[in-house]
CSV table of C-alpha atoms in Angstrom, one decimal:
chain,number,residue,atom,x,y,z
A,509,MET,CA,0.0,0.0,-0.1
A,510,GLU,CA,2.7,2.3,0.8
A,511,ASN,CA,4.6,1.6,-2.5
A,512,CYS,CA,1.1,2.7,-4.3
A,513,LEU,CA,0.8,5.9,-2.2
A,514,SER,CA,4.5,6.6,-3.0
A,515,ALA,CA,3.8,6.1,-6.7
A,516,TYR,CA,0.8,8.1,-7.0
A,517,ASN,CA,2.3,11.1,-4.8
A,518,ARG,CA,5.6,11.0,-7.2
A,519,THR,CA,2.8,10.9,-10.3
A,520,ASP,CA,0.9,13.8,-8.8
A,521,THR,CA,4.4,15.6,-8.3
A,522,LEU,CA,5.4,15.3,-11.8
A,523,GLY,CA,2.2,16.4,-13.4
A,524,LYS,CA,2.4,19.8,-11.5
A,525,SER,CA,4.0,23.3,-12.7
A,526,GLN,CA,6.8,24.6,-10.4
A,527,LEU,CA,4.3,27.3,-9.0
A,528,ASP,CA,1.9,24.5,-8.1
A,529,LEU,CA,4.3,22.9,-6.4
A,530,ILE,CA,5.5,26.0,-4.3
A,531,LEU,CA,2.1,26.5,-3.5
A,532,GLN,CA,1.4,23.1,-2.4
A,533,VAL,CA,4.3,23.2,0.2
A,534,TYR,CA,3.0,26.7,1.3
A,535,ASP,CA,-0.3,24.9,1.9
A,536,GLY,CA,1.2,21.9,3.9
A,537,ALA,CA,2.8,24.4,6.0
A,538,ILE,CA,-0.3,26.4,6.5
A,539,LYS,CA,-2.2,23.5,7.2
A,540,THR,CA,0.3,22.1,9.9
A,541,TYR,CA,0.9,25.4,11.4
A,542,THR,CA,-2.9,25.6,12.0
A,543,GLN,CA,-3.1,21.9,13.3
A,544,ALA,CA,-0.3,22.8,15.9
A,545,ARG,CA,-2.5,25.8,17.1
A,546,GLU,CA,-5.6,23.9,17.5
A,547,SER,CA,-3.8,21.1,19.4
A,548,TYR,CA,-1.8,23.6,21.8
A,549,ASP,CA,-5.3,25.2,22.2
A,550,GLN,CA,-6.9,22.0,23.1
A,551,LYS,CA,-3.9,21.3,25.4
A,552,ASP,CA,-2.5,18.4,23.4
A,553,THR,CA,1.0,19.4,23.6
A,554,GLU,CA,2.4,16.2,22.1
A,555,ALA,CA,0.4,16.6,18.7
A,556,GLY,CA,1.1,20.3,18.6
A,557,PHE,CA,5.0,19.6,19.0
A,558,ALA,CA,4.4,16.9,16.1
A,559,SER,CA,2.8,19.4,14.0
A,560,LEU,CA,5.2,22.2,14.6
A,561,GLU,CA,8.3,19.5,13.5
A,562,LYS,CA,6.2,18.9,10.2
A,563,ALA,CA,5.5,22.6,9.6
A,564,GLN,CA,9.0,23.3,10.1
A,565,ARG,CA,10.2,21.0,7.6
A,566,PHE,CA,7.8,22.5,5.0
A,567,VAL,CA,9.4,25.8,5.8
A,568,THR,CA,12.9,24.4,5.6
A,569,HIS,CA,12.3,23.0,2.3
A,570,LEU,CA,11.0,26.1,1.2
A,571,PHE,CA,14.3,27.8,2.7
A,572,THR,CA,16.8,25.2,1.1
A,573,THR,CA,15.3,25.2,-2.5
A,574,LEU,CA,15.7,29.1,-2.9
A,575,ASP,CA,18.0,29.7,-5.9
A,576,HIS,CA,20.1,32.6,-4.8
A,577,GLU,CA,21.9,32.8,-8.1
A,578,ASN,CA,18.8,33.6,-10.2
A,579,GLY,CA,16.4,35.0,-7.5
A,580,GLY,CA,18.4,38.1,-6.2
A,581,GLU,CA,16.5,40.3,-3.9
A,582,VAL,CA,13.4,38.3,-4.0
A,583,ALA,CA,15.3,34.9,-2.8
A,584,GLU,CA,17.2,37.0,-0.3
A,585,ASN,CA,14.1,38.4,1.3
A,586,LEU,CA,12.4,35.1,1.5
A,587,SER,CA,15.4,33.5,2.9
A,588,ARG,CA,15.2,36.2,5.5
A,589,MET,CA,11.6,35.3,6.1
A,590,TYR,CA,12.1,31.8,6.3
A,591,ALA,CA,14.6,32.0,8.9
A,592,TYR,CA,12.5,34.2,11.0
A,593,ILE,CA,9.5,31.7,10.6
A,594,ILE,CA,12.0,28.9,11.6
A,595,ASN,CA,13.4,30.8,14.8
A,596,GLU,CA,9.8,31.6,15.8
A,597,THR,CA,9.0,27.8,15.3
A,598,GLU,CA,11.7,27.0,17.8
A,599,GLY,CA,10.5,29.7,20.3
A,600,VAL,CA,6.8,28.3,20.0
A,601,LYS,CA,8.0,24.9,20.8
A,602,GLY,CA,9.3,25.9,24.0
A,603,THR,CA,6.5,28.7,25.0
A,604,LYS,CA,3.7,27.0,23.2
A,605,ASP,CA,2.6,30.8,22.4
A,606,THR,CA,-0.3,30.4,20.1
A,607,ASN,CA,-0.4,33.9,19.1
A,608,LYS,CA,3.3,33.3,17.4
A,609,LEU,CA,1.7,30.5,15.5
A,610,GLY,CA,-1.0,32.9,14.6
A,611,ALA,CA,1.5,35.4,13.0
A,612,ILE,CA,3.2,32.8,11.2
A,613,ILE,CA,0.1,31.7,9.5
A,614,LYS,CA,-0.6,35.2,8.5
A,615,ILE,CA,2.7,35.4,7.2
A,616,LEU,CA,3.0,32.1,5.2
A,617,GLY,CA,-0.6,33.3,4.0
A,618,ASN,CA,0.4,36.7,2.2
A,619,ILE,CA,3.3,35.2,0.7
A,620,ARG,CA,1.1,32.4,-0.7
A,621,SER,CA,-1.2,34.8,-2.3
A,622,GLY,CA,1.8,36.6,-3.8
A,623,TRP,CA,2.9,33.2,-5.6
A,624,ALA,CA,-0.9,32.4,-6.5
A,625,GLY,CA,-0.9,35.6,-8.0
A,626,LEU,CA,2.1,34.7,-10.2
A,627,ARG,CA,0.6,31.4,-11.0
A,628,ASP,CA,-2.6,33.1,-12.0
A,629,ASN,CA,-0.9,35.6,-14.3
A,630,ASP,CA,1.4,32.8,-15.6
A,631,VAL,CA,-1.8,30.6,-16.6
A,632,ALA,CA,-3.3,33.8,-18.2
A,633,GLY,CA,-0.2,34.6,-20.2
A,634,ASP,CA,-0.3,30.8,-21.4
A,635,LYS,CA,-3.8,31.4,-22.6
A,636,LYS,CA,-2.9,34.4,-24.5
A,637,ALA,CA,0.5,33.1,-26.0
A,638,PRO,CA,1.0,29.6,-25.6
A,639,GLN,CA,4.0,29.6,-28.4
A,640,GLU,CA,5.9,31.9,-26.2
A,641,ALA,CA,6.1,29.4,-23.5
A,642,THR,CA,10.0,28.7,-22.4
A,643,GLU,CA,11.5,26.5,-20.0
A,644,THR,CA,12.9,27.9,-17.1
A,645,SER,CA,15.1,26.6,-14.4
A,646,GLY,CA,13.3,28.5,-11.7
A,647,VAL,CA,10.8,30.8,-10.8
A,648,ASP,CA,11.6,34.1,-8.6
A,649,GLY,CA,14.1,32.6,-6.6
A,650,PHE,CA,13.1,28.7,-6.6
A,651,ALA,CA,14.6,25.6,-7.9
A,652,VAL,CA,12.7,22.6,-8.8
A,653,THR,CA,13.6,19.6,-6.5
A,654,ALA,CA,10.9,17.2,-7.6
């Protein structure tokens, strides 16, 4: 069963655009930070910690796949933001401060909205001029690692 799930996930990932993959990582991070907040609110610190660990892996993935060479200032700003989120996450593990989790979720949601806007513009551009599509190695500071 696990092999089937792994094959499905691999196929699902291969069929997505780079922007869709980035959005998928943001969605995972936001979902697990939200789960952590809910767990801590319900006094389930073990589940909250586990969700924080998972959420932090999503942000670490975003951080480590930044393409500083081609991403310029965007990559540098995202790098600082991800480092801040990772640092705040470490603090929440000790304090269980759900207010910080709310701030992290809001930050990630705002950045995700920007990526979604890029994707929507990209999709609209593809409909207008499909013959102009070119292959790229990265999108605004990200390299595909799928």
